[in-house]
Amino acid sequence: MTLRPLVIACLLIAPVFYTLAASAPATGRLTDSQEKPVYGTTSQPQLSGTVVDTSGALISGATVLVRSANGAVQLKTESDTNGSYSIPRLPPGKYLLVVSHPGFETKEIPITMETNEPSAPLGITLAVSSVSTTINVQGREDDLIGIASSATQGTVGAKEIEDRPILRSGEILETIPGLIITQHAGGGKANQYFLRGFNLDHGTDFAVFLDDMPLNLPSHAHGEGYADMNTVIPELVQRLDYQKGPYYASIGNYGSAGSANLLFFKTLPQNFLLVEGGMYGFARGVFGVSQKLGSGNLLYGGEAYYNNGPWTHPDAFAKFNGLLTYSQGDNANGFSITARAYHGKWNSSDQIPVTAVPLVGFFGTLNPTDGGNSQRYSLQAEWHRQHGDSATKIVAYGFYYDLDLFSDFTYYLDDPIKGDQFEQKDRRWVAGIDAHHTISSNWFGRRVGNTFGLQVRNDWVNNGLYRTQNRVRTNKNDINACNAEPIDACNTNPDLMAVLPADTDVNKFTDTMVGFYVENKMQWAEKFRSVLAFRGDDAIYNVTSLT
């Protein structure tokens, strides 16, 4: 009976004695470079604390690493918005605690993790780094105040174009806010454009210019206003001026949604040669050289491009571009002469019905002969002059264009024997001139600018729509004849296969467009300006049907 109270007393006193012994302070004063014992209360101790700077301010986002004796990273975390960090489940042993944050000196603290001891928070103080880091930020600024007619026009510089990865030449237009391009029938076909949610087809409502020379093609065999950007070498574009909206008098036809004018280098900052390659047979080489020639500057460049794409039947899109420019003068007075050449050929996967996907695959095609070839050769001359309060600019141009586009949307719906493939043919010669003269003056103490412009363009066009099989033109009346004959007869009767013309719809015509505009800009007050303009257009067509 006398032992029972003694046993109870021992059990009560033992934890107190153990706690006092375990919490006894270590001998000596520890510094940050010395080893610090950190205790835990379980077999897997926890390391936690707060990260602050020398002023006591909390540091969030500090990286906290725990390295083992051999240098391997065991655990990693970051301090939260309160500067707190926590690293659980560390086995007993010796570690190196590494704490870092941009702008602060990195701190390394040797620690020892022990078991079955009460944990103690480990506060960490980081000093501001004495090594300064300089970050250079380069940008381009255009002050369009008093120049831009609206807030929906702007300029994209060469640096923005250089920093943007471009797979297709048309993607350069995606630097325009709100504009998206797609490609739906092989790389050589003109892109499809979307601006502000509107479908602009291949350029029907979006005007594109190359150094003020129009790219859009009226009365095109495939689509009105067809604008093929494949003739552009992106590395040679110095600036892109864009306008959104239909209220710019100088744009005229195809500008109901907006416009873009690509201005090319006359002298390069430095000569360059670029060779690149990638998946799906992608390969590209491009170069540009500029040098002094007499009293002017000569610039020439070229591009060779090839890409198969992910398709089962490769796109085999091959194109070649060349540009040659001679220029004299400066931005105020001068002239330039530019020659461009483009040739491309490609295959097209075209669209396939959903029911055909299990048969040919998602990247397959039902007609591997779809595709086309295109070429464009142009020559233009530009002259500009400023004298006093007036400025004049004249651009004259001419080019040859040729397209053969083979498509098959319905396969064997109309012609179960030869299929429904068709060819859209467009061949034309184009000549035109764009001239404008601006006079600046003061009316009753207010700054005024009056611009008078004249635009004349003539297209001599041969285009047509043909039935084809494997890109070979066939008899347009074969379908009607075969409907009245047995199928075998259609395959063997030479009278049905050879005697009738192969065309479906062929036209030869001239398309003449004349535009005249007058624009008045007046600065009424510092923050108020008016723009008043008038434009008149006349189109003359002379069509001869060859069907």
CSV table of C-alpha atoms in Angstrom, one decimal, residues 59-394:
chain,number,residue,atom,x,y,z
A,59,ILE,CA,9.5,39.0,-47.8
A,60,SER,CA,7.0,37.0,-49.8
A,61,GLY,CA,8.0,34.7,-52.7
A,62,ALA,CA,11.4,33.9,-51.2
A,63,THR,CA,12.7,30.5,-52.4
A,64,VAL,CA,13.6,28.1,-49.5
A,65,LEU,CA,15.7,25.1,-50.5
A,66,VAL,CA,16.7,22.2,-48.2
A,67,ARG,CA,19.9,20.4,-49.5
A,68,SER,CA,21.2,17.1,-48.1
A,69,ALA,CA,24.9,16.6,-47.1
A,70,ASN,CA,25.7,15.6,-50.7
A,71,GLY,CA,24.1,18.8,-52.1
A,72,ALA,CA,21.0,17.2,-53.5
A,73,VAL,CA,17.8,19.2,-53.2
A,74,GLN,CA,15.4,17.5,-50.8
A,75,LEU,CA,12.5,19.9,-50.6
A,76,LYS,CA,11.7,23.3,-52.0
A,77,THR,CA,9.0,25.9,-51.1
A,78,GLU,CA,8.4,29.6,-51.1
A,79,SER,CA,7.4,32.1,-48.4
A,80,ASP,CA,3.8,33.2,-48.6
A,81,THR,CA,2.4,36.8,-48.4
A,82,ASN,CA,3.1,36.8,-44.7
A,83,GLY,CA,6.7,35.8,-45.2
A,84,SER,CA,6.1,32.4,-43.7
A,85,TYR,CA,7.5,29.1,-44.9
A,86,SER,CA,7.0,25.5,-43.8
A,87,ILE,CA,8.8,22.4,-44.9
A,88,PRO,CA,7.4,19.2,-43.3
A,89,ARG,CA,8.5,15.6,-43.2
A,90,LEU,CA,12.3,15.9,-43.0
A,91,PRO,CA,14.1,12.8,-41.8
A,92,PRO,CA,16.6,13.4,-38.9
A,93,GLY,CA,20.0,14.5,-40.1
A,94,LYS,CA,22.2,17.4,-41.3
A,95,TYR,CA,21.1,19.7,-44.0
A,96,LEU,CA,21.9,23.0,-45.7
A,97,LEU,CA,19.1,25.6,-45.8
A,98,VAL,CA,19.4,27.9,-48.8
A,99,VAL,CA,17.1,31.0,-48.9
A,100,SER,CA,17.1,33.4,-51.9
A,101,HIS,CA,15.1,36.2,-53.5
A,102,PRO,CA,15.8,38.5,-56.4
A,103,GLY,CA,17.4,41.7,-55.1
A,104,PHE,CA,18.7,40.1,-51.9
A,105,GLU,CA,21.8,38.2,-51.0
A,106,THR,CA,21.4,34.4,-50.8
A,107,LYS,CA,21.8,32.9,-47.3
A,108,GLU,CA,23.0,29.4,-46.5
A,109,ILE,CA,22.4,28.0,-43.0
A,110,PRO,CA,23.6,24.5,-41.9
A,111,ILE,CA,20.9,22.8,-39.7
A,112,THR,CA,20.5,19.6,-37.9
A,113,MET,CA,17.1,17.9,-37.6
A,114,GLU,CA,16.5,15.9,-34.4
A,115,THR,CA,13.5,13.8,-33.3
A,116,ASN,CA,11.3,13.8,-30.3
A,117,GLU,CA,12.1,17.4,-29.4
A,118,PRO,CA,9.9,20.5,-29.4
A,119,SER,CA,10.1,22.5,-32.6
A,120,ALA,CA,11.4,26.0,-32.7
A,121,PRO,CA,10.7,28.5,-35.6
A,122,LEU,CA,13.7,29.5,-37.6
A,123,GLY,CA,13.6,33.2,-38.6
A,124,ILE,CA,15.7,34.2,-41.6
A,125,THR,CA,16.9,37.7,-42.4
A,126,LEU,CA,18.0,38.6,-45.9
A,127,ALA,CA,20.2,41.6,-46.7
A,128,VAL,CA,19.7,43.7,-49.9
A,129,SER,CA,22.1,42.6,-52.6
A,130,SER,CA,25.1,45.0,-53.1
A,131,VAL,CA,25.3,43.9,-56.8
A,132,SER,CA,23.0,46.0,-59.0
A,133,THR,CA,21.3,44.5,-62.0
A,134,THR,CA,20.6,46.7,-65.0
A,135,ILE,CA,17.7,45.7,-67.3
A,136,ASN,CA,17.5,47.6,-70.6
A,137,VAL,CA,14.1,47.8,-72.1
A,138,GLN,CA,13.8,49.0,-75.7
A,139,GLY,CA,10.6,50.1,-77.4
A,140,ARG,CA,9.2,52.1,-80.2
A,141,GLU,CA,7.1,55.2,-79.7
A,142,ASP,CA,5.0,56.9,-82.4
A,143,ASP,CA,3.4,60.2,-81.4
A,144,LEU,CA,0.2,60.1,-83.5
A,145,ILE,CA,-1.5,62.9,-81.7
A,146,GLY,CA,-2.6,65.4,-84.3
A,147,ILE,CA,-1.8,62.9,-87.1
A,148,ALA,CA,-4.0,59.9,-86.6
A,149,SER,CA,-7.6,60.5,-87.9
A,150,SER,CA,-9.0,58.1,-85.3
A,151,ALA,CA,-8.0,55.9,-82.4
A,152,THR,CA,-8.5,52.8,-84.6
A,153,GLN,CA,-5.4,53.4,-86.7
A,154,GLY,CA,-1.8,52.8,-85.8
A,155,THR,CA,1.7,51.6,-86.8
A,156,VAL,CA,3.5,48.3,-86.2
A,157,GLY,CA,7.3,48.6,-86.3
A,158,ALA,CA,10.0,46.2,-87.6
A,159,LYS,CA,10.9,45.2,-84.0
A,160,GLU,CA,7.4,44.0,-83.2
A,161,ILE,CA,7.4,42.0,-86.5
A,162,GLU,CA,10.8,40.5,-85.7
A,163,ASP,CA,9.8,39.4,-82.2
A,164,ARG,CA,6.7,37.6,-83.5
A,165,PRO,CA,7.1,34.0,-84.7
A,166,ILE,CA,5.7,33.8,-88.3
A,167,LEU,CA,5.1,30.6,-90.1
A,168,ARG,CA,3.0,32.0,-92.9
A,169,SER,CA,3.6,35.4,-94.5
A,170,GLY,CA,0.0,36.4,-93.9
A,171,GLU,CA,0.6,36.2,-90.1
A,172,ILE,CA,2.3,39.5,-90.2
A,173,LEU,CA,-1.1,41.1,-90.4
A,174,GLU,CA,-2.0,39.6,-87.0
A,175,THR,CA,0.1,42.3,-85.5
A,176,ILE,CA,-3.0,44.5,-86.1
A,177,PRO,CA,-5.2,44.4,-83.0
A,178,GLY,CA,-8.4,42.4,-83.6
A,179,LEU,CA,-7.3,40.8,-86.9
A,180,ILE,CA,-7.0,37.0,-87.3
A,181,ILE,CA,-6.0,35.0,-90.3
A,182,THR,CA,-6.6,31.3,-91.2
A,183,GLN,CA,-5.7,29.0,-94.0
A,184,HIS,CA,-8.1,26.4,-95.3
A,185,ALA,CA,-6.8,25.0,-98.6
A,186,GLY,CA,-3.1,24.5,-98.7
A,187,GLY,CA,-0.3,27.1,-98.0
A,188,GLY,CA,-0.3,28.7,-101.4
A,189,LYS,CA,-3.9,29.9,-101.4
A,190,ALA,CA,-4.7,33.4,-100.0
A,191,ASN,CA,-5.5,33.6,-96.3
A,192,GLN,CA,-8.9,34.1,-94.9
A,193,TYR,CA,-9.2,37.2,-92.9
A,194,PHE,CA,-11.3,38.1,-89.8
A,195,LEU,CA,-11.5,41.6,-88.3
A,196,ARG,CA,-13.6,42.6,-85.3
A,197,GLY,CA,-15.6,39.4,-85.6
A,198,PHE,CA,-16.4,39.9,-89.3
A,199,ASN,CA,-15.5,37.3,-92.0
A,200,LEU,CA,-13.6,39.2,-94.7
A,201,ASP,CA,-13.1,36.1,-96.9
A,202,HIS,CA,-9.8,36.4,-98.8
A,203,GLY,CA,-9.7,40.2,-98.7
A,204,THR,CA,-13.2,41.2,-99.9
A,205,ASP,CA,-13.5,43.9,-97.2
A,206,PHE,CA,-9.9,44.4,-96.2
A,207,ALA,CA,-7.5,46.4,-98.4
A,208,VAL,CA,-3.8,45.5,-98.4
A,209,PHE,CA,-1.0,47.6,-100.0
A,210,LEU,CA,2.7,46.9,-100.6
A,211,ASP,CA,4.4,50.2,-100.5
A,212,ASP,CA,1.1,51.8,-101.6
A,213,MET,CA,0.7,49.3,-104.5
A,214,PRO,CA,-2.7,47.4,-104.1
A,215,LEU,CA,-2.5,43.7,-103.4
A,216,ASN,CA,-6.3,43.0,-103.8
A,217,LEU,CA,-7.5,41.7,-107.1
A,218,PRO,CA,-11.0,42.7,-108.4
A,219,SER,CA,-13.2,40.2,-110.2
A,220,HIS,CA,-10.9,37.4,-109.2
A,221,ALA,CA,-11.7,33.8,-110.3
A,222,HIS,CA,-11.9,32.6,-106.7
A,223,GLY,CA,-13.0,35.5,-104.7
A,224,GLU,CA,-13.6,39.3,-105.0
A,225,GLY,CA,-10.7,41.3,-103.6
A,226,TYR,CA,-8.4,38.2,-103.4
A,227,ALA,CA,-5.2,39.3,-101.5
A,228,ASP,CA,-2.4,36.7,-101.4
A,229,MET,CA,0.3,37.6,-98.8
A,230,ASN,CA,2.7,34.9,-100.0
A,231,THR,CA,4.5,37.5,-102.1
A,232,VAL,CA,5.7,39.2,-98.8
A,233,ILE,CA,9.1,38.5,-97.2
A,234,PRO,CA,8.4,39.5,-93.5
A,235,GLU,CA,12.1,40.3,-92.7
A,236,LEU,CA,12.1,43.1,-95.3
A,237,VAL,CA,9.0,44.9,-93.9
A,238,GLN,CA,10.0,48.1,-92.1
A,239,ARG,CA,6.6,49.2,-90.9
A,240,LEU,CA,2.9,48.3,-91.2
A,241,ASP,CA,0.4,51.1,-91.1
A,242,TYR,CA,-3.2,50.0,-90.4
A,243,GLN,CA,-6.6,51.6,-90.3
A,244,LYS,CA,-9.8,50.0,-89.1
A,245,GLY,CA,-13.2,51.2,-90.2
A,246,PRO,CA,-14.7,52.4,-93.5
A,247,TYR,CA,-14.2,56.2,-93.2
A,248,TYR,CA,-10.8,56.8,-94.8
A,249,ALA,CA,-11.1,58.5,-98.1
A,250,SER,CA,-7.8,57.4,-99.5
A,251,ILE,CA,-8.5,53.7,-99.2
A,252,GLY,CA,-11.5,53.3,-101.5
A,253,ASN,CA,-12.4,49.8,-102.7
A,254,TYR,CA,-12.1,46.8,-100.3
A,255,GLY,CA,-11.6,49.1,-97.3
A,256,SER,CA,-15.0,48.7,-95.7
A,257,ALA,CA,-13.6,46.9,-92.7
A,258,GLY,CA,-10.0,48.3,-92.7
A,259,SER,CA,-6.7,48.4,-94.5
A,260,ALA,CA,-3.0,47.7,-94.1
A,261,ASN,CA,-0.1,49.3,-95.9
A,262,LEU,CA,3.2,47.3,-95.6
A,263,LEU,CA,6.2,49.6,-96.1
A,264,PHE,CA,9.5,47.9,-96.9
A,265,PHE,CA,13.1,48.8,-96.0
A,266,LYS,CA,15.0,50.9,-98.5
A,267,THR,CA,18.2,50.3,-96.5
A,268,LEU,CA,18.7,47.5,-93.9
A,269,PRO,CA,20.1,48.1,-90.4
A,270,GLN,CA,22.4,45.1,-91.2
A,271,ASN,CA,22.6,42.4,-93.9
A,272,PHE,CA,21.3,39.0,-92.8
A,273,LEU,CA,21.1,35.4,-93.8
A,274,LEU,CA,18.7,33.1,-92.1
A,275,VAL,CA,18.3,29.3,-92.5
A,276,GLU,CA,15.7,27.4,-90.5
A,277,GLY,CA,14.0,24.0,-90.4
A,278,GLY,CA,11.5,22.0,-88.4
A,279,MET,CA,8.9,19.2,-88.4
A,280,TYR,CA,6.8,18.1,-91.3
A,281,GLY,CA,9.5,18.9,-93.8
A,282,PHE,CA,9.6,22.6,-93.0
A,283,ALA,CA,12.6,24.4,-94.4
A,284,ARG,CA,13.2,28.0,-95.1
A,285,GLY,CA,16.1,30.2,-96.2
A,286,VAL,CA,16.0,34.0,-96.5
A,287,PHE,CA,18.5,36.8,-97.0
A,288,GLY,CA,18.7,40.5,-97.3
A,289,VAL,CA,21.5,42.8,-98.5
A,290,SER,CA,21.6,46.6,-98.8
A,291,GLN,CA,24.6,48.7,-100.1
A,292,LYS,CA,25.4,52.0,-101.6
A,293,LEU,CA,25.1,52.3,-105.3
A,294,GLY,CA,26.2,55.6,-106.8
A,295,SER,CA,24.2,58.4,-105.0
A,296,GLY,CA,21.5,55.9,-103.9
A,297,ASN,CA,20.9,52.7,-102.1
A,298,LEU,CA,20.4,49.2,-103.5
A,299,LEU,CA,18.5,46.5,-101.5
A,300,TYR,CA,17.9,43.0,-102.6
A,301,GLY,CA,16.6,39.9,-100.8
A,302,GLY,CA,15.2,36.5,-101.5
A,303,GLU,CA,13.3,33.6,-99.8
A,304,ALA,CA,13.0,29.9,-100.5
A,305,TYR,CA,10.3,28.1,-98.5
A,306,TYR,CA,9.0,24.5,-98.3
A,307,ASN,CA,6.5,22.8,-96.0
A,308,ASN,CA,4.6,19.6,-96.0
A,309,GLY,CA,2.3,20.2,-93.1
A,310,PRO,CA,0.8,17.4,-91.0
A,311,TRP,CA,-1.3,16.0,-93.8
A,312,THR,CA,-1.3,12.3,-94.9
A,313,HIS,CA,-0.8,13.6,-98.5
A,314,PRO,CA,1.9,16.3,-98.0
A,315,ASP,CA,1.1,19.9,-98.9
A,316,ALA,CA,4.5,20.1,-100.6
A,317,PHE,CA,4.1,23.9,-100.6
A,318,ALA,CA,7.2,25.4,-102.3
A,319,LYS,CA,7.6,29.1,-102.9
A,320,PHE,CA,10.3,31.5,-104.0
A,321,ASN,CA,10.3,35.2,-103.5
A,322,GLY,CA,12.6,37.9,-104.7
A,323,LEU,CA,12.8,41.7,-104.1
A,324,LEU,CA,15.1,44.4,-105.6
A,325,THR,CA,14.9,48.1,-104.7
A,326,TYR,CA,16.9,51.1,-105.7
A,327,SER,CA,16.2,54.4,-103.9
A,328,GLN,CA,17.5,57.9,-103.5
A,329,GLY,CA,16.8,60.8,-101.2
A,330,ASP,CA,15.1,60.9,-97.8
A,331,ASN,CA,11.7,61.0,-96.2
A,332,ALA,CA,11.1,64.5,-97.5
A,333,ASN,CA,12.4,64.2,-101.1
A,334,GLY,CA,13.3,61.1,-103.1
A,335,PHE,CA,12.2,58.2,-105.2
A,336,SER,CA,12.4,54.5,-105.4
A,337,ILE,CA,12.0,51.7,-108.0
A,338,THR,CA,11.0,48.2,-106.8
A,339,ALA,CA,10.7,44.9,-108.5
A,340,ARG,CA,9.1,41.8,-106.9
A,341,ALA,CA,8.8,38.2,-108.0
A,342,TYR,CA,6.9,35.3,-106.5
A,343,HIS,CA,6.2,31.8,-107.6
A,344,GLY,CA,4.5,29.1,-105.5
A,345,LYS,CA,2.9,25.6,-106.0
A,346,TRP,CA,1.2,23.4,-103.5
A,347,ASN,CA,-1.2,20.5,-102.8
A,348,SER,CA,-4.3,20.9,-100.7
A,349,SER,CA,-6.0,18.5,-98.3
A,350,ASP,CA,-9.2,20.5,-98.7
A,351,GLN,CA,-12.3,19.8,-96.6
A,352,ILE,CA,-13.6,16.3,-96.1
A,353,PRO,CA,-17.0,15.1,-94.7
A,354,VAL,CA,-17.1,13.8,-91.1
A,355,THR,CA,-18.2,10.4,-92.4
A,356,ALA,CA,-14.9,10.1,-94.3
A,357,VAL,CA,-12.7,10.7,-91.3
A,358,PRO,CA,-12.7,7.0,-90.3
A,359,LEU,CA,-11.8,6.1,-93.9
A,360,VAL,CA,-8.9,8.5,-94.6
A,361,GLY,CA,-8.1,9.8,-91.1
A,362,PHE,CA,-8.3,13.3,-89.7
A,363,PHE,CA,-5.4,14.5,-91.8
A,364,GLY,CA,-6.4,12.6,-94.9
A,365,THR,CA,-7.9,13.7,-98.2
A,366,LEU,CA,-10.4,12.3,-100.7
A,367,ASN,CA,-8.7,13.9,-103.7
A,368,PRO,CA,-4.9,14.1,-103.5
A,369,THR,CA,-4.7,16.1,-106.8
A,370,ASP,CA,-6.3,19.3,-105.2
A,371,GLY,CA,-3.9,22.3,-105.0
A,372,GLY,CA,-2.6,24.8,-107.3
A,373,ASN,CA,0.2,27.1,-108.5
A,374,SER,CA,0.5,30.9,-108.6
A,375,GLN,CA,2.9,33.6,-109.6
A,376,ARG,CA,3.1,37.3,-109.5
A,377,TYR,CA,5.7,39.7,-110.9
A,378,SER,CA,5.5,43.4,-110.3
A,379,LEU,CA,7.4,46.7,-111.0
A,380,GLN,CA,6.6,50.0,-109.3
A,381,ALA,CA,8.1,53.4,-109.0
A,382,GLU,CA,7.5,56.0,-106.3
A,383,TRP,CA,8.3,59.7,-106.1
A,384,HIS,CA,7.7,62.1,-103.3
A,385,ARG,CA,8.5,65.7,-102.6
A,386,GLN,CA,7.9,68.3,-99.9
A,387,HIS,CA,8.1,72.0,-100.6
A,388,GLY,CA,7.1,74.6,-98.1
A,389,ASP,CA,3.6,73.8,-96.9
A,390,SER,CA,2.9,71.3,-99.6
A,391,ALA,CA,3.7,67.6,-100.2
A,392,THR,CA,3.2,65.4,-103.3
A,393,LYS,CA,3.5,61.7,-103.7
A,394,ILE,CA,3.0,59.6,-106.9
